[in-house]
mmCIF file of C-alpha atoms and ligand atoms in Angstrom:
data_model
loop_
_atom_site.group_PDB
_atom_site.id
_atom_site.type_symbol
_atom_site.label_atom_id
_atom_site.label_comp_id
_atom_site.label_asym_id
_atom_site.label_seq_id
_atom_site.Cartn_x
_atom_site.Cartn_y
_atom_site.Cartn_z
ATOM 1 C CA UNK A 1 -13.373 14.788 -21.972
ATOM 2 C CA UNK A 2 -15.312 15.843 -18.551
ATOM 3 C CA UNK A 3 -12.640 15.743 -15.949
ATOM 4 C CA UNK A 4 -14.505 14.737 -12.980
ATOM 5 C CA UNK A 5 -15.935 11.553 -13.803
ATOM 6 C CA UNK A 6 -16.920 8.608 -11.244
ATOM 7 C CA UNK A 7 -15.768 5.426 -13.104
ATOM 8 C CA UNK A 8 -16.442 2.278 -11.486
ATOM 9 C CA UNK A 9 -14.336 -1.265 -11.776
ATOM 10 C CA UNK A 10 -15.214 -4.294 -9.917
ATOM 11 C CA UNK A 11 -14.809 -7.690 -10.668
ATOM 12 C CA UNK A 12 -13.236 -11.078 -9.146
ATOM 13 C CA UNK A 13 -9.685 -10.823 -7.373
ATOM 14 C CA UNK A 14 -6.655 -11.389 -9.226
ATOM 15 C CA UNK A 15 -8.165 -10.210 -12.305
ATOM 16 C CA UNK A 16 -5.215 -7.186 -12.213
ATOM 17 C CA UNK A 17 -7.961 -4.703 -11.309
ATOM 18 C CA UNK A 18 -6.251 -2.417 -9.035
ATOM 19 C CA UNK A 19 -2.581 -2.415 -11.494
ATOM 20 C CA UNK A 20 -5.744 -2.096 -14.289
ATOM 21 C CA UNK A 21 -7.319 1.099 -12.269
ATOM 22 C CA UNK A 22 -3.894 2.955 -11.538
ATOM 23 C CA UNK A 23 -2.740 2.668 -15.717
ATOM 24 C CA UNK A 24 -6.551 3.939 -16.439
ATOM 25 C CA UNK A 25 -6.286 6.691 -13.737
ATOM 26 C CA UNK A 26 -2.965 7.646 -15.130
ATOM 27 C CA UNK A 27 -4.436 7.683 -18.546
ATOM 28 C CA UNK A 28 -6.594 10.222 -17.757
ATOM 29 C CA UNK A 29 -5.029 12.103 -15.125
ATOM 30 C CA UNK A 30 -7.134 10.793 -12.333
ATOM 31 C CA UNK A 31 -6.695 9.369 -8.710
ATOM 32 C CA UNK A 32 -7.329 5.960 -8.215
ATOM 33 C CA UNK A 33 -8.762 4.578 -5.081
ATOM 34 C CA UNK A 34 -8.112 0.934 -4.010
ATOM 35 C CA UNK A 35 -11.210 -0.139 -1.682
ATOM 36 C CA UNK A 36 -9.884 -3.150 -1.296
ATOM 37 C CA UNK A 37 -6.932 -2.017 0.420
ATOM 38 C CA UNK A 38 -9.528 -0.691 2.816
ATOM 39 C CA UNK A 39 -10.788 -3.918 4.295
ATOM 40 C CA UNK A 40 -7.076 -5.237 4.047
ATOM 41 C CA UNK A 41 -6.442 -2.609 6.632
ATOM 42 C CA UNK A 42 -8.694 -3.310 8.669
ATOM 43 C CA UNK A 43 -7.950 -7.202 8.723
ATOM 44 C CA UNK A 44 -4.363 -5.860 9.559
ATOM 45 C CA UNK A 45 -5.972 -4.104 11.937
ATOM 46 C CA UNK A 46 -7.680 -6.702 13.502
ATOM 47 C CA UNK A 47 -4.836 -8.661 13.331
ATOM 48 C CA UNK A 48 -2.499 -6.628 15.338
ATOM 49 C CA UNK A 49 -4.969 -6.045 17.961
ATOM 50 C CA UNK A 50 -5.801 -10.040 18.033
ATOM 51 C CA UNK A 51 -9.039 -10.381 17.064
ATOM 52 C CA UNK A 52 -8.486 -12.721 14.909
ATOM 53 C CA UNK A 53 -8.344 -16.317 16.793
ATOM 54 C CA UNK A 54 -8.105 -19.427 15.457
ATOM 55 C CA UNK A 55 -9.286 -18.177 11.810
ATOM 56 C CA UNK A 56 -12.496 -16.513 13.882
ATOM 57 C CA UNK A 57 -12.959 -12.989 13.567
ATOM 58 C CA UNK A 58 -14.306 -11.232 17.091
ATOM 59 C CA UNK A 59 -16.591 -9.416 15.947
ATOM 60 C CA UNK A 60 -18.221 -7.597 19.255
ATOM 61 C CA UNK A 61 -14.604 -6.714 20.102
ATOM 62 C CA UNK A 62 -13.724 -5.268 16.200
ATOM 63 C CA UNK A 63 -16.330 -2.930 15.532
ATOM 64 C CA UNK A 64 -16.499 -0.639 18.728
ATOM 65 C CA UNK A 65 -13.181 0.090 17.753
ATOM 66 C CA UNK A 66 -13.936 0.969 14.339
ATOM 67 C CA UNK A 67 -13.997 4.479 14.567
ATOM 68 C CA UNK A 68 -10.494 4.447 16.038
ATOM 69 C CA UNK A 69 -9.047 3.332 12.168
ATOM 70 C CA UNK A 70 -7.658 5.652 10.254
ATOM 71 C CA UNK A 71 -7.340 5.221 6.760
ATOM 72 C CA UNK A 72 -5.571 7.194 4.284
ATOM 73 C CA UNK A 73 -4.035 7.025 0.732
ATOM 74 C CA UNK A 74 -0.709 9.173 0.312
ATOM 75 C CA UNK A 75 1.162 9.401 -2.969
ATOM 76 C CA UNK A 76 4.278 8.343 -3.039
ATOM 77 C CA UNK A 77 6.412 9.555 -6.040
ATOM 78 C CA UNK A 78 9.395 6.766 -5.456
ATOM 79 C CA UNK A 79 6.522 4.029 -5.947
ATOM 80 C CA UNK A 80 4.456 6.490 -8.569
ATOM 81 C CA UNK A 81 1.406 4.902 -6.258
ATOM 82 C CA UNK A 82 -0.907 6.345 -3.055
ATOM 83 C CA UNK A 83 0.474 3.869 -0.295
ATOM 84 C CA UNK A 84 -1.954 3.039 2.533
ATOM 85 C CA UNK A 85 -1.674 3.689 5.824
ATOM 86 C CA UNK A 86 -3.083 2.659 9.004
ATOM 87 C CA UNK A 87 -3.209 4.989 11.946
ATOM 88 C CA UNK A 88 -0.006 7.037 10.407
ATOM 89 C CA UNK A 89 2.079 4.098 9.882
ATOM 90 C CA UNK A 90 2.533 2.793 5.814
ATOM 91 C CA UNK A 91 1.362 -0.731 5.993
ATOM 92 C CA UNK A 92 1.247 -1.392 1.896
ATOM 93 C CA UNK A 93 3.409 -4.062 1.845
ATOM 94 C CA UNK A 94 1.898 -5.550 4.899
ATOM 95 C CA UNK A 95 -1.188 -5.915 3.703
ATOM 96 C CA UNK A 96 -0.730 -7.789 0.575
ATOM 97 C CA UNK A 97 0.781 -10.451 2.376
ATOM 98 C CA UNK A 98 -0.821 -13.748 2.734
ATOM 99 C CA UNK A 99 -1.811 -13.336 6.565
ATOM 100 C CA UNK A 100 -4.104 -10.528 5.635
ATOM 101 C CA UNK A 101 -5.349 -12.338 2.070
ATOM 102 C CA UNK A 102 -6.690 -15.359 4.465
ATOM 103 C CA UNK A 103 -8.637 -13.471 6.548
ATOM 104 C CA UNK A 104 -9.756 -10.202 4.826
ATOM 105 C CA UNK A 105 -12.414 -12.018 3.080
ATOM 106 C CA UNK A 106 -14.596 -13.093 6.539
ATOM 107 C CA UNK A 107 -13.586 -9.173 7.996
ATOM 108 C CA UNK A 108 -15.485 -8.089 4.449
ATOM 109 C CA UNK A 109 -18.873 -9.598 5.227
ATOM 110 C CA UNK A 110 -19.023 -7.564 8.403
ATOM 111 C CA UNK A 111 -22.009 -4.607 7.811
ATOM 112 C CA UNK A 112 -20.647 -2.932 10.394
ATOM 113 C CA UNK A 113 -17.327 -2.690 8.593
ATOM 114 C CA UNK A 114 -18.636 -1.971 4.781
ATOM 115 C CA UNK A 115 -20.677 0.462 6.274
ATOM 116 C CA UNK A 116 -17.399 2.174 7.603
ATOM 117 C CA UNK A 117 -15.328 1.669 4.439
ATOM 118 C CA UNK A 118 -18.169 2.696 2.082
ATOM 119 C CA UNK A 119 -18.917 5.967 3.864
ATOM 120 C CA UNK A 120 -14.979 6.370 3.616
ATOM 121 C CA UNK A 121 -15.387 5.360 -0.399
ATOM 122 C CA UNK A 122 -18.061 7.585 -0.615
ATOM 123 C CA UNK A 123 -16.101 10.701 0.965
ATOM 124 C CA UNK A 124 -13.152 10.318 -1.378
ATOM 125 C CA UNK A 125 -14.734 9.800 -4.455
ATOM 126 C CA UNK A 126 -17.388 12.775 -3.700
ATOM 127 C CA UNK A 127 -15.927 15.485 -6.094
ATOM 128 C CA UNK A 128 -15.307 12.997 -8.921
ATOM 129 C CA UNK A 129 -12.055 12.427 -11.329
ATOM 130 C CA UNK A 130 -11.997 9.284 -9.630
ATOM 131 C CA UNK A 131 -11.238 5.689 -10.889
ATOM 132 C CA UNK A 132 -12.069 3.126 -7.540
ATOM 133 C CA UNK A 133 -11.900 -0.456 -8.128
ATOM 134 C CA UNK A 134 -13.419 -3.095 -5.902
ATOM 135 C CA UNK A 135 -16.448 -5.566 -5.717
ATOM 136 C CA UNK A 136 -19.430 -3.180 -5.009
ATOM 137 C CA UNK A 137 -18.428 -0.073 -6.016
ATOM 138 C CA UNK A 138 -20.982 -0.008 -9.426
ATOM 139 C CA UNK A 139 -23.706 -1.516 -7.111
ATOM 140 C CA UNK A 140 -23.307 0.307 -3.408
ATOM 141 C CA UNK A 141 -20.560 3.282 -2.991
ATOM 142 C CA UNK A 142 -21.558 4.911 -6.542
ATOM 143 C CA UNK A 143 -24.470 3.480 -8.185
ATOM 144 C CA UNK A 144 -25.195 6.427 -10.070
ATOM 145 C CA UNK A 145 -21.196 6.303 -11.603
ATOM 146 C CA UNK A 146 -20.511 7.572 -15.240
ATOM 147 C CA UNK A 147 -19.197 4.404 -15.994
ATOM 148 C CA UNK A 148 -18.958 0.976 -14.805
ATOM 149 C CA UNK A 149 -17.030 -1.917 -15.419
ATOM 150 C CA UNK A 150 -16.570 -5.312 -14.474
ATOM 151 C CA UNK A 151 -13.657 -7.463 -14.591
ATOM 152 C CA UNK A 152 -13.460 -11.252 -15.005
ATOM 153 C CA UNK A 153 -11.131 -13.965 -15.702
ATOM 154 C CA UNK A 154 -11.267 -18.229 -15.258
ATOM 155 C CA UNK A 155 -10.532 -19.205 -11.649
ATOM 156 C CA UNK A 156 -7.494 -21.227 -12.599
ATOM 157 C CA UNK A 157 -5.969 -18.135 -14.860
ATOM 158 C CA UNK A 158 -6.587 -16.033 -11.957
ATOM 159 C CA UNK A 159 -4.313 -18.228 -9.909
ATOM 160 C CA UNK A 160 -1.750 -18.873 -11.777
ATOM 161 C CA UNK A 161 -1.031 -15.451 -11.637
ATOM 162 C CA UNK A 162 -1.358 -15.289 -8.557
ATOM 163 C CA UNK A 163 0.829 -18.356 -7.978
ATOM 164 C CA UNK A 164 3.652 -16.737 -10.214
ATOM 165 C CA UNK A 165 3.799 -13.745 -8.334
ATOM 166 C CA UNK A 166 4.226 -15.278 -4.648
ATOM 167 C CA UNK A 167 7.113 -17.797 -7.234
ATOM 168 C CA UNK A 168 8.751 -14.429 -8.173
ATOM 169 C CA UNK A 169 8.563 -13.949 -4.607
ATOM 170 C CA UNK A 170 10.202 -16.687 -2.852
ATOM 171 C CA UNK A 171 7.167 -17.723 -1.378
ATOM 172 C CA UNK A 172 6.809 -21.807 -0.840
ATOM 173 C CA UNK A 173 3.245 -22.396 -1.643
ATOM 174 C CA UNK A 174 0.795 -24.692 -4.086
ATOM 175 C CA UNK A 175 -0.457 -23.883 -7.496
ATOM 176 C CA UNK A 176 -3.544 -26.165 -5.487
ATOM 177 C CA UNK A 177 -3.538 -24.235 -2.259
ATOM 178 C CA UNK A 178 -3.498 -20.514 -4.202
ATOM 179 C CA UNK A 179 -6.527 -22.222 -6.303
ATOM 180 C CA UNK A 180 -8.559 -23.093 -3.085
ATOM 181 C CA UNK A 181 -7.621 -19.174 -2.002
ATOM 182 C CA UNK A 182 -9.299 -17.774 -5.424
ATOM 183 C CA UNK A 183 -11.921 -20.100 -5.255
ATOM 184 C CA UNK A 184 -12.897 -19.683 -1.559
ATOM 185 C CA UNK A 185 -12.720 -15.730 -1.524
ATOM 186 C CA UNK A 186 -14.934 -15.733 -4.996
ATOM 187 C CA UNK A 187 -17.715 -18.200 -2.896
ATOM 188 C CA UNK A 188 -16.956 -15.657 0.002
ATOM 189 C CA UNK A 189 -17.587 -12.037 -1.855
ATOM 190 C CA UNK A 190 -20.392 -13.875 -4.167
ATOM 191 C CA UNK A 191 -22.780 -15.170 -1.213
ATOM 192 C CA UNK A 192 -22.170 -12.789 1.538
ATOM 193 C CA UNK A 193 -25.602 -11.692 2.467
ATOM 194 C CA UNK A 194 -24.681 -7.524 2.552
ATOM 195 C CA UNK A 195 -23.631 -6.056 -0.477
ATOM 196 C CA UNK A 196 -22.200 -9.146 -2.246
ATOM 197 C CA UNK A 197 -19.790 -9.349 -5.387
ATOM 198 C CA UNK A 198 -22.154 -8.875 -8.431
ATOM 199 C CA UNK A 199 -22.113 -7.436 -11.427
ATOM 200 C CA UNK A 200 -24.323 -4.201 -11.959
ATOM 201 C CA UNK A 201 -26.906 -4.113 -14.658
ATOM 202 C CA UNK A 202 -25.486 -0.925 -16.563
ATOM 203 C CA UNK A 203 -21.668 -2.692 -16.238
ATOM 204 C CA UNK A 204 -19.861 -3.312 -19.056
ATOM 205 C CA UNK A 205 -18.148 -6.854 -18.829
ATOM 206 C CA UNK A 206 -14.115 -7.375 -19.589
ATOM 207 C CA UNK A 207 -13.283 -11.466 -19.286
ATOM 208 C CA UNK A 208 -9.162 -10.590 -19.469
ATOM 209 C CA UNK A 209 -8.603 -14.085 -19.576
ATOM 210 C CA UNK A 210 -6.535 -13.793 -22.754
ATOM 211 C CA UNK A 211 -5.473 -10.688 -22.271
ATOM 212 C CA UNK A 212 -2.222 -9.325 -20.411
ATOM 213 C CA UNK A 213 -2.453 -6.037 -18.423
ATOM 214 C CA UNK A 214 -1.345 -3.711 -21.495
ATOM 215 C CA UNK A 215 -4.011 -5.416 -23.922
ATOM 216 C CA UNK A 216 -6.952 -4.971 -20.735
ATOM 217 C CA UNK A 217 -5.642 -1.320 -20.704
ATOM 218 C CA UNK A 218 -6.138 -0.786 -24.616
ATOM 219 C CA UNK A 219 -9.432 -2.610 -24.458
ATOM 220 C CA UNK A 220 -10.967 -0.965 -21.385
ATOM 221 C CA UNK A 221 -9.282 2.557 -22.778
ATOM 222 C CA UNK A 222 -11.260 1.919 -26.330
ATOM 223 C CA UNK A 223 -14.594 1.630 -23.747
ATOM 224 C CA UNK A 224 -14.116 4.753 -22.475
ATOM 225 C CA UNK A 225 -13.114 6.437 -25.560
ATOM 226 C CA UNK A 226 -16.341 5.349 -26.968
ATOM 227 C CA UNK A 227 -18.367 6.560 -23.837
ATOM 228 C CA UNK A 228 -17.137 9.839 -24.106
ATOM 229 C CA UNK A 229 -17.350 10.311 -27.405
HETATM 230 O O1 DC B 301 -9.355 -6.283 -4.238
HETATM 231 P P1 DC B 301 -8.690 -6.968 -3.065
HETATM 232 O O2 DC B 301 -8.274 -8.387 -3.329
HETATM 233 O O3 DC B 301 -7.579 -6.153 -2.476
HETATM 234 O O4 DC B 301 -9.849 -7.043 -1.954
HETATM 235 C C1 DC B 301 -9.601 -7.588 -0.685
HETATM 236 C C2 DC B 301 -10.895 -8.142 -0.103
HETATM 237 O O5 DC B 301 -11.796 -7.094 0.214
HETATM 238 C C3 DC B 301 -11.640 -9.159 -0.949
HETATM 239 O O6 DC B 301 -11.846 -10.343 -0.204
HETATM 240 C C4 DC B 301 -12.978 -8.540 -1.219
HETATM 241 C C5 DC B 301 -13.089 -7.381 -0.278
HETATM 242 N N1 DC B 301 -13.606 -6.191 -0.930
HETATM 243 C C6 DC B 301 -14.942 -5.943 -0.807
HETATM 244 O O7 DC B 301 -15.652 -6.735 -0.218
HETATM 245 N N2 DC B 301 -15.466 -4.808 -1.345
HETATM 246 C C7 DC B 301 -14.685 -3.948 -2.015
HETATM 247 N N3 DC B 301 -15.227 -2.837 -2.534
HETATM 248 C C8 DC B 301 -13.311 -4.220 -2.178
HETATM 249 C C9 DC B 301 -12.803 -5.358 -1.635
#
C-alpha cells in the first residue's frame, strides 16, 4: 500500500472519531492528527487569558493574540498517544473537560481562528501518511485527500456515550443536559457560516450507530482495503 496517503475523517462529535483515527493510524503505521484538539486549545487558551465572559467569546481581544499559540502534538509512549500542548505545557486532559466542551464550539466559528488552525492542519499533514479527523478536513484542509470519510451516529446514541463516560468518571451531570450539549454543538458546526460541518461529495459515509469502536475499525479498515486494492 502507498505509505504517504492523506486520509480524511470527519463527522459529528462523539461518534469515536478521534479513538477511530488513532486504531486506523496504528493500522497502518501512520500519525494521526486530532484538529479538534486544536480549537480545544485555543478555547483553553482563551480561557486562561479570560476572554471568555459570561459564555461570550472576546473576539477583538482573542485573535491579535493568535499568533502567540503554540500548538504541538508530542508522542507519548506511556499513553501510546501524541498529547497536546499549549505553549510547552501538556494540557490533554484539560481540554477534554467540560469547561472547554461548552465553549469550543462558539471559539470554532471564528475565521480568524480556522484560518490559524487550518494553515497549522495543512503544515502537518503536508508530506502525507497522515490520518486527521475533524469536521472540515475532506472539505477545507485537504480537499484533494486520497480518501475521505465521514462518520455519523443518532444524536441520542452519541450521548449516551458520552453520558457513560463523564458516569465512569464521577462526573454529576444529565443524560438531558449531555443531549442538549450534542445537539447544540451539531446546530453549532452545521450552520456556522465559514467552513461548516458537511459532508464532502467524494466521502464515504459510516452511521456507527450499531457498531462499537472494534466493529467501526473492521468496517472502515475493509474501506480502505478496498481503495487500495
Ligand atoms: O472533535 P472535537 O469534539 O474534539 O472538536 C471540538 C470542536 O472543534 C467541535 O465543536 C468542532 C470543532 N472542530 C472544527 O470546527 N473543525 C475541525 N476540523 C475539528 C473540530
Amino acid at each position: 500500500m502507498k505509505q504517504n496517503l492523506i486520509i480524511a475523517i470527519d463527522g459529528h462529535s462523539s461518534t469515536g472519531k478521534s479513538s477511530l483515527s488513532k486504531l486506523i493510524a496504528k493500522n497502518l503505521g501512520y500519525t494521526h492528527i486530532d484538529s479538534g484538539a486544536m480549537y480545544r486549545a485555543v478555547t483553553l487558551f482563551a480561557l486562561q487569558n479570560e476572554y471568555i465572559v459570561d459564555n461570550k467569546v472576546e473576539v477583538e481581544k482573542l485573535v491579535p493574540r493568535l499568533p502567540e499559540i503554540n500548538i504541538e502534538f508530542r508522542y507519548n509512549p506511556a499513553s501510546n498517544r501524541n498529547e497536546t500542548f499549549l505553549n510547552h505545557t501538556n494540557v490533554e486532559h484539560e481540554i477534554r473537560g467540560l469547561e472547554v466542551s461548552s465553549m469550543v464550539s462558539p471559539i470554532a466559528v471564528i475565521p480568524e481562528v480556522r484560518d490559524y488552525c487550518v494553515a497549522l492542519q495543512q503544515k502537518m499533514g503536508e508530506k502525507g501518511g497522515i490520518v486527521m479527523d475533524g469536521r472540515d478536513i475532506g472539505t477545507t484542509v485537504f480537499p484533494n485527500a486520497d480518501l475521505k470519510l465521514f462518520i455519523t451516529a443518532s444524536a441520542e446514541i452519541r450521548a449516551k456515550r458520552r453520558f457513560l463516560e463523564y458516569e465512569r468518571e464521577g462526573k454529576n451531570i444529565s443524560f438531558d443536559e449531555v443531549l442538549a450539549n450534542v445537539q447544540e454543538r451539531d446546530r453549532i458546526d452545521s450552520s456556522r457560516e465559514y467552513s461548516p460541518l458537511r459532508k464532502a461529495e467524494d466521502a464515504i459515509e459510516v452511521d456507527n450507530s450499531n457498531l462499537n469502536l472494534e466493529e467501526t475499525v473492521e468496517a472502515v479498515m475493509q474501506i480502505i482495503s478496498n481503495y487500495t486494492k
